One Martini backbone bead per residue (centre of mass of N, CA, C, O) as a GRO file, in nm:
protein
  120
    1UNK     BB    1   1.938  -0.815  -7.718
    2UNK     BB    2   2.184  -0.728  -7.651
    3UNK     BB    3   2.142  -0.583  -7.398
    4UNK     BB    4   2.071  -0.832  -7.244
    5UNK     BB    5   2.321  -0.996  -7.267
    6UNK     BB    6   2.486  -0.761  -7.079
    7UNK     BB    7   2.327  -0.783  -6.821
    8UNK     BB    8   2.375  -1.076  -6.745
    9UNK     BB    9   2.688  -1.045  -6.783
   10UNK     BB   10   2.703  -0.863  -6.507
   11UNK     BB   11   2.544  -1.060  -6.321
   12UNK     BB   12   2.745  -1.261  -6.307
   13UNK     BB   13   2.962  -1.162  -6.254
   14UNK     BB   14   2.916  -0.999  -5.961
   15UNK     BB   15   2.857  -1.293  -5.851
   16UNK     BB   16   3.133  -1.360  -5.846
   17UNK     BB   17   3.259  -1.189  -5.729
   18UNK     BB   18   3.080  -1.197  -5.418
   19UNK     BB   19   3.163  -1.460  -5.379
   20UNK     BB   20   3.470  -1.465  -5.380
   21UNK     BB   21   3.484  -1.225  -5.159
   22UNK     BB   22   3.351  -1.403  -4.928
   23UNK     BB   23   3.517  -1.637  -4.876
   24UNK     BB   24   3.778  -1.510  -4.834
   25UNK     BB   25   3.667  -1.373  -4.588
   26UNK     BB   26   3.608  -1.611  -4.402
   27UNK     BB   27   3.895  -1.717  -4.398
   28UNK     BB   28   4.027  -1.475  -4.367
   29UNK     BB   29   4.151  -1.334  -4.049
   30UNK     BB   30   4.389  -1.343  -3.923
   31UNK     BB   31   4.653  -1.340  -3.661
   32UNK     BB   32   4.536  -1.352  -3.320
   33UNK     BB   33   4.637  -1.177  -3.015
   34UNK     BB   34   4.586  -1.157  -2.629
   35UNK     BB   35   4.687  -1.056  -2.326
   36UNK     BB   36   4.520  -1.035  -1.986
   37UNK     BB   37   4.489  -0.825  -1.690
   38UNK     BB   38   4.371  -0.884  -1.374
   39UNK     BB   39   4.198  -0.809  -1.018
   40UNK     BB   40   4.116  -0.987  -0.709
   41UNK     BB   41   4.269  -0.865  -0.504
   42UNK     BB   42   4.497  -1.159  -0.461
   43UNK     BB   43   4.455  -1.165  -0.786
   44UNK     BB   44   4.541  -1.314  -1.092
   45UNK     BB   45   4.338  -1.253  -1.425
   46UNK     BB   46   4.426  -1.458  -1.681
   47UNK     BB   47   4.414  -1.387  -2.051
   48UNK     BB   48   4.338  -1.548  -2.366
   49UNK     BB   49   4.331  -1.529  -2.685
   50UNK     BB   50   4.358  -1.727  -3.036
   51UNK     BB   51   4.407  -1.723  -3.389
   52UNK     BB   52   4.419  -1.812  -3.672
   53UNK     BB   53   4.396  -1.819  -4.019
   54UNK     BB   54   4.209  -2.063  -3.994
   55UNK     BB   55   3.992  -2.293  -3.919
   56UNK     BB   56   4.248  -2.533  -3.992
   57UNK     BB   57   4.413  -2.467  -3.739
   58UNK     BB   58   4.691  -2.490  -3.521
   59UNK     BB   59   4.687  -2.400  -3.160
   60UNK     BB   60   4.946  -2.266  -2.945
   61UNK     BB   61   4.941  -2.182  -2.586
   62UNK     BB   62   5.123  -1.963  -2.366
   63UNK     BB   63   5.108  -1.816  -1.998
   64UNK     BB   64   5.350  -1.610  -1.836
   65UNK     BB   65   5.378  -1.497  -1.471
   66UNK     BB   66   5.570  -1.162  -1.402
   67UNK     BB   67   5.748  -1.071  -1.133
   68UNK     BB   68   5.929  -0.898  -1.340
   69UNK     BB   69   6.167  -1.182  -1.328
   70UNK     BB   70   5.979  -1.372  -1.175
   71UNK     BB   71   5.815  -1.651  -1.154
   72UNK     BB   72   5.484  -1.728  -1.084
   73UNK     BB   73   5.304  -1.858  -1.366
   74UNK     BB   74   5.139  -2.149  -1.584
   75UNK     BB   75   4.963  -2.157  -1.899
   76UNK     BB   76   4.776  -2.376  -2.126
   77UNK     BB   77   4.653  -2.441  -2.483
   78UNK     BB   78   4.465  -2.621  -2.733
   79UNK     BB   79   4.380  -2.614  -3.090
   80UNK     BB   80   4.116  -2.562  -3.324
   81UNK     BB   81   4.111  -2.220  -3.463
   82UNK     BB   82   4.131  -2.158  -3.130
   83UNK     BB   83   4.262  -2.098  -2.766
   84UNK     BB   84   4.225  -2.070  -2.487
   85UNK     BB   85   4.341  -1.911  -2.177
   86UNK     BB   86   4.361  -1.955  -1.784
   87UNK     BB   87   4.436  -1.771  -1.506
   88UNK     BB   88   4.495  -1.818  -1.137
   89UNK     BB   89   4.716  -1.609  -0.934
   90UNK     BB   90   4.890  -1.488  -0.650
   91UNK     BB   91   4.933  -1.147  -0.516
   92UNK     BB   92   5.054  -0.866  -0.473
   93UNK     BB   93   5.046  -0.565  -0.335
   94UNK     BB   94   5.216  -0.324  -0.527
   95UNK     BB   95   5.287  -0.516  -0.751
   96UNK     BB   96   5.400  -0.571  -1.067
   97UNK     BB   97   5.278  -0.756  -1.420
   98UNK     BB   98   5.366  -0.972  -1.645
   99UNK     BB   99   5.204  -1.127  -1.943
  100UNK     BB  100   5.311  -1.359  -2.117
  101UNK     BB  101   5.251  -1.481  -2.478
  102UNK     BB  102   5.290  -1.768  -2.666
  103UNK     BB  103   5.258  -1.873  -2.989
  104UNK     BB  104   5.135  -2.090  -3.195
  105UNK     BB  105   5.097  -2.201  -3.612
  106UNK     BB  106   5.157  -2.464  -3.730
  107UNK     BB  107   5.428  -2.461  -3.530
  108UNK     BB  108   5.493  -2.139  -3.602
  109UNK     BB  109   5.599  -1.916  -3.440
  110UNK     BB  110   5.525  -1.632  -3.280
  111UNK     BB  111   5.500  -1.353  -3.147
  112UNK     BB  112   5.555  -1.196  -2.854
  113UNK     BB  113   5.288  -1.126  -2.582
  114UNK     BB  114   5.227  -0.825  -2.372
  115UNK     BB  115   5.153  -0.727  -2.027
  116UNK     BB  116   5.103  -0.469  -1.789
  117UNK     BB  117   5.036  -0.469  -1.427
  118UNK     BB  118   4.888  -0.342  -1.109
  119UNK     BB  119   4.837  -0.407  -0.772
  120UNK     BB  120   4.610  -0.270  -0.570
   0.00000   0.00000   0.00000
């Protein structure tokens, strides 16, 4: 009888465990963002994803494309749980890019990420 009450007792245990560390796991992903930059003939072909650390974080995010350090073009967008950036602007051939990405969690800034690449 005590055998019997022992493995039950493991197995809500364990139950119990794997309950826990799956939730757990579903709702904390960390907070990550990447801007990409690709070319398309004489176009600069900007993208960015954001996501929160929670599924009902507010996300806003904006990128912004300098040749050098001169402004070239910016686009913005916000959303709930993660938020999507796109734009395409004209650009010179063999003249270098760079896209920087600013954006906040819940108002909060985080660091800004950037990417540079030539345009061929």
């Amino acid at each position: 009888m005590d055998y019997l009450k022992r493995r039950i007792l493991t197995l809500v245990t364990l139950t119990a465990l794997v309950l826990t560390i799956g939730s757990q796991a579903a709702e904390l992903r960390g907070i990550a963002a990447k801007p990409r930059i690709s070319f398309s003939n004489a176009t600069a072909i900007c993208t960015a994803v954001c996501y929160g650390d929670h599924s009902d974080d507010e996300v806003k995010a904006t990128l912004t494309l300098y040749q050098g350090s001169t402004y070239v073009d910016s686009w913005s967008n916000s959303g709930i749980d993660s938020v999507s950036v796109y734009g395409e602007s004209k650009v010179k051939s063999g003249k270098s890019y760079t896209l920087k990405l600013t954006y906040s969690v819940n108002g909060v800034s985080k660091p800004a990420v950037s990417t540079t690449a030539t345009c061929p």
